[in-house]
């Protein structure tokens, strides 16, 4: 049996955590976004990433800390993901839900989504903070 990410062994909803990790990985990878989202080829697409990170978790309404120990091992993990959600919501609030993917990717605030998602993904997938 293949061993999953370290955090999966310590949360109540490991499957949902895996969805969050997929979203973070895609949101933090500019090359992936350029290759797949700009060409509208590849999953997860931007809609799926937003769905997994926000719609399925209700972090935008309840905060990430409310999901300890369901999705996140500790406050550090929750706070890292909250930073991603906050950055993503700033872009979504500015452009609305129906803008083309390229508009989100070209938004001046998108760099904050990229950077925070990369840090969060690396921390959650390795079980330790990125140095």
Tab-separated table of C-alpha atoms in Angstrom:
chain	number	residue	atom	x	y	z
A	1	UNK	CA	0.000	0.000	0.000
A	2	UNK	CA	1.353	3.372	-1.003
A	3	UNK	CA	1.799	5.837	1.832
A	4	UNK	CA	0.124	9.224	1.351
A	5	UNK	CA	1.184	12.649	2.458
A	6	UNK	CA	2.135	12.887	6.123
A	7	UNK	CA	-0.838	15.086	6.992
A	8	UNK	CA	-3.334	12.599	5.560
A	9	UNK	CA	-2.578	10.271	8.431
A	10	UNK	CA	-3.545	12.906	11.025
A	11	UNK	CA	-6.724	14.467	9.623
A	12	UNK	CA	-10.297	13.224	9.648
A	13	UNK	CA	-10.998	13.878	5.958
A	14	UNK	CA	-7.923	12.677	4.039
A	15	UNK	CA	-9.762	12.508	0.710
A	16	UNK	CA	-10.907	16.105	0.944
A	17	UNK	CA	-7.388	17.118	2.037
A	18	UNK	CA	-6.062	15.482	-1.124
A	19	UNK	CA	-8.442	17.647	-3.184
A	20	UNK	CA	-7.130	20.747	-1.396
A	21	UNK	CA	-3.561	19.649	-2.140
A	22	UNK	CA	-4.417	19.200	-5.842
A	23	UNK	CA	-5.883	22.703	-5.889
A	24	UNK	CA	-2.858	24.204	-4.125
A	25	UNK	CA	-0.450	22.447	-6.475
A	26	UNK	CA	-2.257	23.795	-9.549
A	27	UNK	CA	-2.725	27.295	-8.122
A	28	UNK	CA	0.961	27.523	-7.216
A	29	UNK	CA	2.406	26.377	-10.547
A	30	UNK	CA	2.642	29.077	-13.239
A	31	UNK	CA	3.986	26.639	-15.843
A	32	UNK	CA	1.018	24.322	-15.323
A	33	UNK	CA	-1.376	27.259	-15.597
A	34	UNK	CA	0.258	28.533	-18.779
A	35	UNK	CA	0.258	25.087	-20.399
A	36	UNK	CA	-3.197	23.938	-19.343
A	37	UNK	CA	-5.438	26.783	-18.247
A	38	UNK	CA	-4.507	29.242	-20.970
A	39	UNK	CA	-5.119	26.551	-23.583
A	40	UNK	CA	-8.170	25.208	-21.724
A	41	UNK	CA	-6.633	21.720	-21.658
A	42	UNK	CA	-5.948	19.791	-18.501
A	43	UNK	CA	-7.426	18.974	-15.162
A	44	UNK	CA	-7.731	20.290	-12.654
A	45	UNK	CA	-8.861	23.386	-14.451
A	46	UNK	CA	-9.177	26.707	-12.658
A	47	UNK	CA	-12.843	26.097	-11.865
A	48	UNK	CA	-12.066	22.746	-10.219
A	49	UNK	CA	-9.213	24.239	-8.190
A	50	UNK	CA	-11.454	27.028	-6.883
A	51	UNK	CA	-14.233	24.537	-6.204
A	52	UNK	CA	-11.970	22.194	-4.212
A	53	UNK	CA	-10.351	24.995	-2.241
A	54	UNK	CA	-13.321	27.260	-1.538
A	55	UNK	CA	-16.693	25.728	-2.416
A	56	UNK	CA	-16.017	22.325	-0.852
A	57	UNK	CA	-14.399	23.679	2.311
A	58	UNK	CA	-16.365	26.864	3.107
A	59	UNK	CA	-13.073	28.473	4.165
A	60	UNK	CA	-14.355	31.755	2.771
A	61	UNK	CA	-17.237	31.654	5.264
A	62	UNK	CA	-15.822	29.881	8.325
A	63	UNK	CA	-12.060	30.305	8.068
A	64	UNK	CA	-9.449	27.596	7.649
A	65	UNK	CA	-8.854	27.180	11.374
A	66	UNK	CA	-12.393	25.782	11.686
A	67	UNK	CA	-11.137	22.783	9.687
A	68	UNK	CA	-8.536	21.665	12.243
A	69	UNK	CA	-8.336	18.559	12.552
A	70	UNK	CA	-10.720	17.755	9.690
A	71	UNK	CA	-8.471	18.992	6.856
A	72	UNK	CA	-5.507	20.597	8.555
A	73	UNK	CA	-3.157	19.192	11.158
A	74	UNK	CA	-2.537	22.445	12.971
A	75	UNK	CA	-2.887	26.204	12.994
A	76	UNK	CA	0.206	26.674	10.809
A	77	UNK	CA	-1.316	24.635	7.981
A	78	UNK	CA	-4.677	26.358	8.323
A	79	UNK	CA	-3.094	29.811	8.261
A	80	UNK	CA	-1.090	29.002	5.118
A	81	UNK	CA	-4.225	27.876	3.296
A	82	UNK	CA	-6.179	30.882	4.582
A	83	UNK	CA	-3.579	33.131	2.930
A	84	UNK	CA	-4.221	31.388	-0.405
A	85	UNK	CA	-7.987	31.695	-0.068
A	86	UNK	CA	-7.713	35.378	0.855
A	87	UNK	CA	-5.480	36.095	-2.157
A	88	UNK	CA	-7.750	34.125	-4.472
A	89	UNK	CA	-10.882	35.862	-3.196
A	90	UNK	CA	-9.338	39.289	-3.863
A	91	UNK	CA	-8.928	38.337	-7.528
A	92	UNK	CA	-12.338	36.657	-7.755
A	93	UNK	CA	-14.051	39.614	-6.091
A	94	UNK	CA	-12.374	42.009	-8.513
A	95	UNK	CA	-13.199	40.081	-11.708
A	96	UNK	CA	-16.336	38.177	-10.775
A	97	UNK	CA	-17.045	34.485	-11.305
A	98	UNK	CA	-17.451	34.467	-15.089
A	99	UNK	CA	-14.268	36.084	-16.383
A	100	UNK	CA	-12.150	33.978	-18.741
A	101	UNK	CA	-9.295	32.077	-17.097
A	102	UNK	CA	-6.711	34.318	-18.766
A	103	UNK	CA	-8.169	37.357	-17.002
A	104	UNK	CA	-7.527	35.763	-13.608
A	105	UNK	CA	-4.029	34.635	-14.580
A	106	UNK	CA	-3.164	38.116	-15.878
A	107	UNK	CA	-4.607	39.971	-12.879
A	108	UNK	CA	-1.900	41.951	-11.026
A	109	UNK	CA	-2.827	40.232	-7.735
A	110	UNK	CA	-2.482	36.717	-9.216
A	111	UNK	CA	1.172	36.582	-8.158
A	112	UNK	CA	-0.040	36.510	-4.547
A	113	UNK	CA	-2.173	33.459	-5.345
A	114	UNK	CA	0.799	31.766	-7.019
A	115	UNK	CA	3.249	32.471	-4.227
A	116	UNK	CA	0.970	31.622	-1.312
A	117	UNK	CA	-0.342	28.447	-2.967
A	118	UNK	CA	3.188	27.232	-3.667
A	119	UNK	CA	4.248	27.781	-0.048
A	120	UNK	CA	1.090	26.135	1.292
A	121	UNK	CA	1.366	23.151	-1.049
A	122	UNK	CA	4.983	22.485	-0.134
A	123	UNK	CA	4.260	22.764	3.588
A	124	UNK	CA	1.135	20.590	3.558
A	125	UNK	CA	2.522	17.956	1.207
A	126	UNK	CA	5.771	17.510	3.100
A	127	UNK	CA	4.439	17.878	6.620
A	128	UNK	CA	6.935	20.616	7.401
A	129	UNK	CA	7.213	24.319	6.592
A	130	UNK	CA	9.155	25.491	3.584
A	131	UNK	CA	12.400	27.215	4.498
